[in-house]
mmCIF file of N, CA and C in Angstrom:
data_model
loop_
_atom_site.group_PDB
_atom_site.id
_atom_site.type_symbol
_atom_site.label_atom_id
_atom_site.label_comp_id
_atom_site.label_asym_id
_atom_site.label_seq_id
_atom_site.Cartn_x
_atom_site.Cartn_y
_atom_site.Cartn_z
ATOM 1 N N MET A 18 -14.698 -18.535 -18.255
ATOM 2 C CA MET A 18 -15.791 -17.906 -18.001
ATOM 3 C C MET A 18 -16.332 -17.421 -19.108
ATOM 4 N N SER A 19 -17.757 -17.549 -19.116
ATOM 5 C CA SER A 19 -18.564 -17.021 -20.473
ATOM 6 C C SER A 19 -18.236 -15.348 -20.350
ATOM 7 N N GLU A 20 -18.318 -14.976 -21.717
ATOM 8 C CA GLU A 20 -17.865 -13.780 -22.090
ATOM 9 C C GLU A 20 -18.845 -12.698 -21.487
ATOM 10 N N SER A 21 -18.559 -11.781 -20.771
ATOM 11 C CA SER A 21 -19.372 -10.798 -20.019
ATOM 12 C C SER A 21 -18.667 -9.411 -20.346
ATOM 13 N N LYS A 22 -19.576 -8.509 -19.933
ATOM 14 C CA LYS A 22 -19.056 -7.037 -20.085
ATOM 15 C C LYS A 22 -17.935 -6.953 -19.147
ATOM 16 N N ASP A 23 -16.939 -6.149 -19.395
ATOM 17 C CA ASP A 23 -15.819 -5.939 -18.811
ATOM 18 C C ASP A 23 -16.145 -4.647 -17.814
ATOM 19 N N PHE A 24 -15.617 -4.780 -16.454
ATOM 20 C CA PHE A 24 -15.997 -3.662 -15.687
ATOM 21 C C PHE A 24 -14.881 -3.498 -14.766
ATOM 22 N N VAL A 25 -14.909 -2.238 -13.960
ATOM 23 C CA VAL A 25 -13.739 -1.918 -13.070
ATOM 24 C C VAL A 25 -14.211 -2.606 -11.627
ATOM 25 N N VAL A 26 -13.183 -3.359 -11.148
ATOM 26 C CA VAL A 26 -13.528 -4.068 -10.052
ATOM 27 C C VAL A 26 -12.738 -3.118 -8.851
ATOM 28 N N TYR A 27 -11.679 -2.480 -9.063
ATOM 29 C CA TYR A 27 -11.147 -1.739 -7.955
ATOM 30 C C TYR A 27 -10.655 -0.500 -8.699
ATOM 31 N N ASN A 28 -10.931 0.689 -8.074
ATOM 32 C CA ASN A 28 -10.538 2.083 -8.551
ATOM 33 C C ASN A 28 -10.123 2.770 -7.302
ATOM 34 N N MET A 29 -8.745 2.387 -6.824
ATOM 35 C CA MET A 29 -8.307 3.034 -5.608
ATOM 36 C C MET A 29 -8.215 4.702 -5.864
ATOM 37 N N PRO A 30 -7.699 5.104 -6.928
ATOM 38 C CA PRO A 30 -7.641 6.734 -6.868
ATOM 39 C C PRO A 30 -9.143 7.378 -6.774
ATOM 40 N N GLY A 31 -10.141 6.599 -7.237
ATOM 41 C CA GLY A 31 -11.530 6.971 -7.148
ATOM 42 C C GLY A 31 -11.868 6.846 -5.749
ATOM 43 N N MET A 32 -11.769 5.855 -4.932
ATOM 44 C CA MET A 32 -12.092 5.585 -3.599
ATOM 45 C C MET A 32 -11.324 6.669 -2.808
ATOM 46 N N LEU A 33 -10.061 6.881 -3.007
ATOM 47 C CA LEU A 33 -9.210 7.632 -2.197
ATOM 48 C C LEU A 33 -9.567 9.178 -2.273
ATOM 49 N N SER A 34 -10.267 9.523 -3.406
ATOM 50 C CA SER A 34 -10.444 10.801 -3.638
ATOM 51 C C SER A 34 -11.675 11.331 -3.032
ATOM 52 N N ARG A 35 -12.396 10.411 -2.271
ATOM 53 C CA ARG A 35 -13.750 10.750 -1.390
ATOM 54 C C ARG A 35 -12.978 11.636 -0.332
ATOM 55 N N ARG A 36 -13.895 12.413 0.215
ATOM 56 C CA ARG A 36 -13.584 13.406 1.310
ATOM 57 C C ARG A 36 -14.187 12.714 2.625
ATOM 58 N N VAL A 37 -13.309 12.240 3.352
ATOM 59 C CA VAL A 37 -13.687 11.638 4.660
ATOM 60 C C VAL A 37 -13.213 12.404 5.861
ATOM 61 N N THR A 38 -14.237 12.903 6.685
ATOM 62 C CA THR A 38 -13.761 13.768 7.777
ATOM 63 C C THR A 38 -14.230 13.323 9.019
ATOM 64 N N ARG A 39 -13.598 13.823 10.012
ATOM 65 C CA ARG A 39 -13.781 13.612 11.407
ATOM 66 C C ARG A 39 -13.993 15.045 12.138
ATOM 67 N N GLN A 40 -14.523 14.813 13.360
ATOM 68 C CA GLN A 40 -14.533 16.239 14.026
ATOM 69 C C GLN A 40 -13.113 16.611 14.424
ATOM 70 N N ASP A 41 -12.732 17.916 14.552
ATOM 71 C CA ASP A 41 -11.578 18.317 14.742
ATOM 72 C C ASP A 41 -11.584 18.314 16.171
ATOM 73 N N PRO A 42 -10.458 17.650 16.773
ATOM 74 C CA PRO A 42 -10.420 17.704 18.297
ATOM 75 C C PRO A 42 -10.031 19.042 18.998
ATOM 76 N N ILE A 43 -9.546 19.995 18.159
ATOM 77 C CA ILE A 43 -9.126 21.307 18.648
ATOM 78 C C ILE A 43 -10.361 22.354 18.684
ATOM 79 N N ASP A 44 -11.147 22.215 17.525
ATOM 80 C CA ASP A 44 -12.442 23.066 17.446
ATOM 81 C C ASP A 44 -13.496 22.135 16.855
ATOM 82 N N PRO A 45 -14.384 21.561 17.827
ATOM 83 C CA PRO A 45 -15.266 20.658 17.441
ATOM 84 C C PRO A 45 -16.484 21.048 16.654
ATOM 85 N N LYS A 46 -16.522 22.417 16.315
ATOM 86 C CA LYS A 46 -17.359 23.069 15.159
ATOM 87 C C LYS A 46 -16.894 22.521 13.798
ATOM 88 N N ASN A 47 -15.609 22.367 13.604
ATOM 89 C CA ASN A 47 -15.045 22.095 12.458
ATOM 90 C C ASN A 47 -14.835 20.681 11.975
ATOM 91 N N ARG A 48 -14.628 20.436 10.911
ATOM 92 C CA ARG A 48 -14.157 19.054 10.392
ATOM 93 C C ARG A 48 -12.761 19.034 9.675
ATOM 94 N N VAL A 49 -12.158 17.846 9.991
ATOM 95 C CA VAL A 49 -10.960 17.760 9.378
ATOM 96 C C VAL A 49 -10.767 16.365 8.807
ATOM 97 N N PRO A 50 -9.820 16.242 7.564
ATOM 98 C CA PRO A 50 -9.725 14.994 6.963
ATOM 99 C C PRO A 50 -9.384 13.813 7.961
ATOM 100 N N ASP A 51 -10.027 12.906 7.721
ATOM 101 C CA ASP A 51 -9.615 11.557 8.582
ATOM 102 C C ASP A 51 -8.678 10.640 7.937
ATOM 103 N N GLU A 52 -7.377 11.158 8.216
ATOM 104 C CA GLU A 52 -6.172 10.372 7.568
ATOM 105 C C GLU A 52 -6.341 8.923 7.878
ATOM 106 N N SER A 53 -6.814 8.614 9.134
ATOM 107 C CA SER A 53 -6.816 7.148 9.594
ATOM 108 C C SER A 53 -7.598 6.177 8.622
ATOM 109 N N TRP A 54 -8.702 7.044 8.060
ATOM 110 C CA TRP A 54 -9.602 6.191 7.114
ATOM 111 C C TRP A 54 -8.698 5.708 5.829
ATOM 112 N N TYR A 55 -8.180 6.841 5.284
ATOM 113 C CA TYR A 55 -7.283 6.646 4.368
ATOM 114 C C TYR A 55 -6.206 5.404 4.441
ATOM 115 N N ASN A 56 -5.432 5.583 5.429
ATOM 116 C CA ASN A 56 -4.642 4.636 5.752
ATOM 117 C C ASN A 56 -5.186 3.199 5.920
ATOM 118 N N SER A 57 -6.227 2.985 6.666
ATOM 119 C CA SER A 57 -6.946 1.798 6.964
ATOM 120 C C SER A 57 -7.410 1.111 5.570
ATOM 121 N N VAL A 58 -8.016 1.970 4.779
ATOM 122 C CA VAL A 58 -8.512 1.402 3.391
ATOM 123 C C VAL A 58 -7.151 0.886 2.620
ATOM 124 N N CYS A 59 -6.057 1.746 2.635
ATOM 125 C CA CYS A 59 -4.782 1.258 1.859
ATOM 126 C C CYS A 59 -4.199 0.006 2.391
ATOM 127 N N GLU A 60 -4.261 -0.136 3.789
ATOM 128 C CA GLU A 60 -3.631 -1.378 4.433
ATOM 129 C C GLU A 60 -4.579 -2.566 4.203
ATOM 130 N N LYS A 61 -5.961 -2.461 4.241
ATOM 131 C CA LYS A 61 -6.929 -3.582 3.757
ATOM 132 C C LYS A 61 -6.591 -4.072 2.455
ATOM 133 N N MET A 62 -6.553 -3.016 1.546
ATOM 134 C CA MET A 62 -6.517 -3.320 0.013
ATOM 135 C C MET A 62 -4.936 -3.849 -0.274
ATOM 136 N N ALA A 63 -4.038 -3.538 0.450
ATOM 137 C CA ALA A 63 -2.717 -4.192 0.341
ATOM 138 C C ALA A 63 -2.717 -5.415 0.734
ATOM 139 N N VAL A 64 -3.385 -5.862 1.836
ATOM 140 C CA VAL A 64 -3.556 -7.248 2.201
ATOM 141 C C VAL A 64 -4.318 -8.046 1.168
ATOM 142 N N LEU A 65 -5.363 -7.494 0.683
ATOM 143 C CA LEU A 65 -6.258 -8.195 -0.296
ATOM 144 C C LEU A 65 -5.614 -8.468 -1.686
ATOM 145 N N PHE A 66 -4.824 -7.350 -1.884
ATOM 146 C CA PHE A 66 -4.003 -7.613 -3.400
ATOM 147 C C PHE A 66 -2.862 -8.519 -3.320
ATOM 148 N N ALA A 67 -2.342 -8.523 -2.115
ATOM 149 C CA ALA A 67 -1.165 -9.593 -1.986
ATOM 150 C C ALA A 67 -1.621 -10.870 -2.027
ATOM 151 N N PHE A 68 -2.961 -11.267 -1.463
ATOM 152 C CA PHE A 68 -3.635 -12.401 -1.690
ATOM 153 C C PHE A 68 -3.889 -12.686 -2.928
ATOM 154 N N TYR A 69 -4.417 -11.864 -3.806
ATOM 155 C CA TYR A 69 -4.605 -12.031 -5.305
ATOM 156 C C TYR A 69 -3.360 -12.492 -5.897
ATOM 157 N N THR A 70 -2.198 -11.881 -5.478
ATOM 158 C CA THR A 70 -0.920 -12.049 -6.254
ATOM 159 C C THR A 70 -0.423 -13.393 -5.756
ATOM 160 N N LYS A 71 -0.637 -13.771 -4.605
ATOM 161 C CA LYS A 71 -0.056 -14.868 -4.048
ATOM 162 C C LYS A 71 -0.745 -16.060 -4.700
ATOM 163 N N HIS A 72 -2.052 -16.069 -4.962
ATOM 164 C CA HIS A 72 -2.725 -17.317 -5.483
ATOM 165 C C HIS A 72 -2.946 -17.167 -7.100
ATOM 166 N N SER A 73 -2.221 -16.237 -7.463
ATOM 167 C CA SER A 73 -2.261 -15.967 -9.103
ATOM 168 C C SER A 73 -3.604 -15.795 -9.740
ATOM 169 N N LEU A 74 -4.358 -14.889 -8.831
ATOM 170 C CA LEU A 74 -5.816 -14.488 -9.176
ATOM 171 C C LEU A 74 -5.823 -13.416 -10.101
ATOM 172 N N ILE A 75 -4.727 -12.731 -10.336
ATOM 173 C CA ILE A 75 -4.648 -11.686 -11.205
ATOM 174 C C ILE A 75 -3.539 -11.955 -12.388
ATOM 175 N N GLY A 76 -3.736 -11.582 -13.462
ATOM 176 C CA GLY A 76 -3.227 -11.704 -14.573
ATOM 177 C C GLY A 76 -1.694 -11.363 -14.596
ATOM 178 N N ASP A 77 -1.511 -9.918 -14.326
ATOM 179 C CA ASP A 77 -0.279 -9.304 -14.165
ATOM 180 C C ASP A 77 -0.167 -8.608 -12.936
ATOM 181 N N PRO A 78 0.497 -9.440 -11.878
ATOM 182 C CA PRO A 78 0.626 -8.773 -10.522
ATOM 183 C C PRO A 78 1.121 -7.387 -10.295
ATOM 184 N N ARG A 79 1.846 -6.801 -11.475
ATOM 185 C CA ARG A 79 2.377 -5.404 -11.315
ATOM 186 C C ARG A 79 1.198 -4.515 -11.210
ATOM 187 N N LEU A 80 -0.034 -4.836 -11.655
ATOM 188 C CA LEU A 80 -1.072 -3.913 -11.718
ATOM 189 C C LEU A 80 -1.512 -3.697 -10.260
ATOM 190 N N LEU A 81 -0.968 -4.494 -9.230
ATOM 191 C CA LEU A 81 -1.397 -4.276 -7.894
ATOM 192 C C LEU A 81 -0.255 -3.668 -7.200
ATOM 193 N N ARG A 82 0.759 -3.162 -7.844
ATOM 194 C CA ARG A 82 1.945 -2.787 -7.125
ATOM 195 C C ARG A 82 1.684 -1.595 -6.065
ATOM 196 N N ASP A 83 1.290 -0.547 -6.785
ATOM 197 C CA ASP A 83 1.034 0.716 -6.009
ATOM 198 C C ASP A 83 -0.407 0.825 -5.663
ATOM 199 N N VAL A 84 -0.599 0.422 -4.315
ATOM 200 C CA VAL A 84 -2.051 0.299 -3.926
ATOM 201 C C VAL A 84 -2.899 1.372 -4.111
ATOM 202 N N ASP A 85 -2.416 2.659 -3.911
ATOM 203 C CA ASP A 85 -3.119 3.864 -4.135
ATOM 204 C C ASP A 85 -3.467 4.102 -5.513
ATOM 205 N N LYS A 86 -2.719 3.384 -6.403
ATOM 206 C CA LYS A 86 -2.943 3.794 -7.854
ATOM 207 C C LYS A 86 -3.747 2.687 -8.614
ATOM 208 N N VAL A 87 -4.033 1.718 -7.877
ATOM 209 C CA VAL A 87 -4.592 0.561 -8.657
ATOM 210 C C VAL A 87 -6.074 0.764 -9.219
ATOM 211 N N VAL A 88 -5.958 0.512 -10.460
ATOM 212 C CA VAL A 88 -7.349 0.338 -11.144
ATOM 213 C C VAL A 88 -7.209 -0.828 -11.897
ATOM 214 N N VAL A 89 -8.137 -1.753 -11.417
ATOM 215 C CA VAL A 89 -8.104 -3.105 -12.170
ATOM 216 C C VAL A 89 -9.456 -3.493 -12.655
ATOM 217 N N LYS A 90 -9.750 -4.095 -13.872
ATOM 218 C CA LYS A 90 -10.845 -4.473 -14.531
ATOM 219 C C LYS A 90 -10.981 -5.881 -14.200
ATOM 220 N N PHE A 91 -12.329 -6.331 -14.479
ATOM 221 C CA PHE A 91 -12.708 -7.795 -14.250
ATOM 222 C C PHE A 91 -11.746 -8.654 -15.209
ATOM 223 N N SER A 92 -11.482 -8.260 -16.512
ATOM 224 C CA SER A 92 -10.562 -8.973 -17.373
ATOM 225 C C SER A 92 -9.229 -9.015 -17.085
ATOM 226 N N ASP A 93 -8.673 -8.199 -16.081
ATOM 227 C CA ASP A 93 -7.404 -8.502 -15.515
ATOM 228 C C ASP A 93 -7.133 -9.476 -14.725
ATOM 229 N N PHE A 94 -8.144 -10.176 -14.189
ATOM 230 C CA PHE A 94 -8.162 -11.361 -13.144
ATOM 231 C C PHE A 94 -7.950 -12.643 -14.105
ATOM 232 N N SER A 95 -7.299 -13.624 -13.640
ATOM 233 C CA SER A 95 -7.305 -15.031 -14.160
ATOM 234 C C SER A 95 -8.714 -15.540 -14.160
ATOM 235 N N SER A 96 -9.052 -16.679 -14.875
ATOM 236 C CA SER A 96 -10.403 -17.134 -14.847
ATOM 237 C C SER A 96 -10.792 -17.637 -13.421
ATOM 238 N N LEU A 97 -9.791 -18.271 -12.710
ATOM 239 C CA LEU A 97 -10.105 -18.488 -11.278
ATOM 240 C C LEU A 97 -10.265 -17.274 -10.491
ATOM 241 N N GLY A 98 -9.468 -16.111 -10.632
ATOM 242 C CA GLY A 98 -9.542 -14.657 -10.073
ATOM 243 C C GLY A 98 -11.172 -14.317 -10.454
ATOM 244 N N GLN A 99 -11.605 -14.438 -11.606
ATOM 245 C CA GLN A 99 -12.916 -13.794 -11.862
ATOM 246 C C GLN A 99 -13.960 -14.540 -11.110
ATOM 247 N N LYS A 100 -13.770 -15.982 -11.012
ATOM 248 C CA LYS A 100 -14.821 -16.671 -10.183
ATOM 249 C C LYS A 100 -14.689 -16.348 -8.823
ATOM 250 N N PHE A 101 -13.623 -16.075 -8.439
ATOM 251 C CA PHE A 101 -13.381 -15.536 -6.912
ATOM 252 C C PHE A 101 -13.951 -14.263 -6.648
ATOM 253 N N ILE A 102 -13.882 -13.229 -7.613
ATOM 254 C CA ILE A 102 -14.424 -11.986 -7.443
ATOM 255 C C ILE A 102 -15.973 -12.082 -7.468
ATOM 256 N N MET A 103 -16.572 -13.043 -8.508
ATOM 257 C CA MET A 103 -17.948 -13.073 -8.674
ATOM 258 C C MET A 103 -18.575 -13.599 -7.306
ATOM 259 N N SER A 104 -17.723 -14.422 -6.581
ATOM 260 C CA SER A 104 -18.319 -15.221 -5.518
ATOM 261 C C SER A 104 -18.617 -14.160 -4.311
ATOM 262 N N GLY A 105 -18.012 -12.790 -4.368
ATOM 263 C CA GLY A 105 -18.292 -11.909 -3.430
ATOM 264 C C GLY A 105 -17.557 -11.924 -2.023
ATOM 265 N N ALA A 106 -16.645 -13.076 -2.050
ATOM 266 C CA ALA A 106 -15.779 -13.327 -0.826
ATOM 267 C C ALA A 106 -14.930 -12.148 -0.570
ATOM 268 N N SER A 107 -14.536 -11.468 -1.389
ATOM 269 C CA SER A 107 -13.476 -10.366 -1.018
ATOM 270 C C SER A 107 -14.397 -9.170 -0.510
ATOM 271 N N ASP A 108 -15.533 -8.960 -0.943
ATOM 272 C CA ASP A 108 -16.570 -7.789 -0.360
ATOM 273 C C ASP A 108 -16.944 -8.195 1.163
ATOM 274 N N ARG A 109 -17.146 -9.593 1.177
ATOM 275 C CA ARG A 109 -17.502 -10.147 2.592
ATOM 276 C C ARG A 109 -16.284 -9.901 3.770
ATOM 277 N N TRP A 110 -15.206 -10.226 3.201
ATOM 278 C CA TRP A 110 -14.042 -10.188 3.991
ATOM 279 C C TRP A 110 -13.707 -8.699 4.293
ATOM 280 N N LEU A 111 -13.697 -7.773 3.398
ATOM 281 C CA LEU A 111 -13.623 -6.435 3.789
ATOM 282 C C LEU A 111 -14.807 -5.798 4.606
ATOM 283 N N ALA A 112 -15.921 -6.247 4.409
ATOM 284 C CA ALA A 112 -16.999 -5.829 5.199
ATOM 285 C C ALA A 112 -16.905 -6.318 6.634
ATOM 286 N N ALA A 113 -16.155 -7.396 6.907
ATOM 287 C CA ALA A 113 -16.090 -7.816 8.379
ATOM 288 C C ALA A 113 -15.114 -6.867 9.126
ATOM 289 N N PHE A 114 -14.453 -6.002 8.527
ATOM 290 C CA PHE A 114 -13.903 -4.954 9.448
ATOM 291 C C PHE A 114 -14.585 -3.808 9.785
ATOM 292 N N ASP A 115 -15.756 -3.695 9.158
ATOM 293 C CA ASP A 115 -16.582 -2.533 9.250
ATOM 294 C C ASP A 115 -17.614 -2.800 10.384
ATOM 295 N N ARG A 116 -17.840 -4.073 10.822
ATOM 296 C CA ARG A 116 -18.734 -4.496 11.837
ATOM 297 C C ARG A 116 -18.387 -3.771 13.174
ATOM 298 N N PRO A 117 -19.334 -3.232 13.891
ATOM 299 C CA PRO A 117 -19.144 -2.640 15.131
ATOM 300 C C PRO A 117 -18.391 -3.553 16.084
ATOM 301 N N GLY A 118 -17.465 -3.219 16.839
ATOM 302 C CA GLY A 118 -16.770 -4.114 17.615
ATOM 303 C C GLY A 118 -15.868 -5.166 17.158
ATOM 304 N N SER A 119 -15.595 -4.982 15.870
ATOM 305 C CA SER A 119 -14.672 -5.955 15.130
ATOM 306 C C SER A 119 -13.312 -6.103 15.646
ATOM 307 N N GLN A 120 -12.931 -7.422 15.894
ATOM 308 C CA GLN A 120 -11.400 -7.444 16.438
ATOM 309 C C GLN A 120 -10.666 -8.239 15.325
ATOM 310 N N LYS A 121 -11.156 -8.305 14.065
ATOM 311 C CA LYS A 121 -10.457 -8.888 13.029
ATOM 312 C C LYS A 121 -9.046 -8.440 12.734
ATOM 313 N N GLU A 122 -8.104 -9.331 12.662
ATOM 314 C CA GLU A 122 -6.791 -8.954 12.320
ATOM 315 C C GLU A 122 -6.570 -8.802 10.929
ATOM 316 N N LEU A 123 -5.936 -7.782 10.513
ATOM 317 C CA LEU A 123 -5.734 -7.477 9.003
ATOM 318 C C LEU A 123 -5.170 -8.370 8.441
ATOM 319 N N SER A 124 -4.137 -9.207 9.102
ATOM 320 C CA SER A 124 -3.453 -10.174 8.375
ATOM 321 C C SER A 124 -4.254 -11.486 8.177
ATOM 322 N N ASP A 125 -5.248 -11.616 8.899
ATOM 323 C CA ASP A 125 -6.202 -12.927 8.906
ATOM 324 C C ASP A 125 -6.908 -13.143 7.457
ATOM 325 N N VAL A 126 -6.404 -13.828 6.629
ATOM 326 C CA VAL A 126 -6.909 -14.125 5.370
ATOM 327 C C VAL A 126 -7.479 -15.462 5.329
ATOM 328 N N ARG A 127 -7.744 -16.207 6.367
ATOM 329 C CA ARG A 127 -8.381 -17.623 6.557
ATOM 330 C C ARG A 127 -9.593 -17.675 5.701
ATOM 331 N N TYR A 128 -10.512 -16.624 5.873
ATOM 332 C CA TYR A 128 -11.698 -16.677 5.331
ATOM 333 C C TYR A 128 -11.609 -16.715 3.697
ATOM 334 N N LEU A 129 -10.772 -15.947 3.173
ATOM 335 C CA LEU A 129 -10.467 -15.764 1.768
ATOM 336 C C LEU A 129 -9.932 -17.211 1.390
ATOM 337 N N GLU A 130 -8.872 -17.650 2.058
ATOM 338 C CA GLU A 130 -8.335 -18.896 1.689
ATOM 339 C C GLU A 130 -9.389 -20.195 1.596
ATOM 340 N N LYS A 131 -10.386 -20.041 2.592
ATOM 341 C CA LYS A 131 -11.451 -21.113 2.735
ATOM 342 C C LYS A 131 -12.255 -20.948 1.544
ATOM 343 N N GLN A 132 -12.556 -19.650 1.132
ATOM 344 C CA GLN A 132 -13.590 -19.380 -0.019
ATOM 345 C C GLN A 132 -13.104 -19.665 -1.362
ATOM 346 N N LEU A 133 -11.525 -19.584 -1.422
ATOM 347 C CA LEU A 133 -10.824 -19.963 -2.783
ATOM 348 C C LEU A 133 -10.861 -21.441 -2.754
ATOM 349 N N SER A 134 -10.595 -22.040 -1.870
ATOM 350 C CA SER A 134 -10.517 -23.602 -1.629
ATOM 351 C C SER A 134 -11.835 -24.168 -2.174
ATOM 352 N N ASN A 135 -12.903 -23.568 -1.686
ATOM 353 C CA ASN A 135 -14.325 -23.946 -2.179
ATOM 354 C C ASN A 135 -14.579 -23.863 -3.644
ATOM 355 N N ILE A 136 -14.069 -22.702 -4.176
ATOM 356 C CA ILE A 136 -14.207 -22.459 -5.639
ATOM 357 C C ILE A 136 -13.252 -23.403 -6.348
ATOM 358 N N LYS A 137 -12.074 -23.776 -5.938
ATOM 359 C CA LYS A 137 -11.291 -24.634 -6.623
ATOM 360 C C LYS A 137 -11.971 -25.901 -6.688
ATOM 361 N N MET A 138 -12.756 -26.439 -5.725
ATOM 362 C CA MET A 138 -13.306 -27.742 -5.675
ATOM 363 C C MET A 138 -14.523 -27.783 -6.660
ATOM 364 N N VAL A 139 -14.968 -26.722 -7.102
ATOM 365 C CA VAL A 139 -16.320 -26.943 -7.868
ATOM 366 C C VAL A 139 -15.926 -27.095 -9.339
#
């Protein structure tokens, strides 16, 4: 891939440091941390990072080992991984979980597989 400026693709400590709250079920006037959001993010990213590792899209798979500590740059991905990142397929896959009424299974990576296959054919 042509030389471009390096940038951070995933910064999990930064993402997980966000304060996400929900209404307190005991006292509706208060807000409490929404632990389910944090768990959901880590679960989705673990599946995505496993996909990257399985398909050798990341140069050093150890970078993705501790999901909540992952900070990876564009240069950490293989050339195929960089093409995959630039395709936006990962972002679209993640966004599918946020659609109202989504019944998407977390383990369903068929979309990612198809997009990777399309990139390999080009």
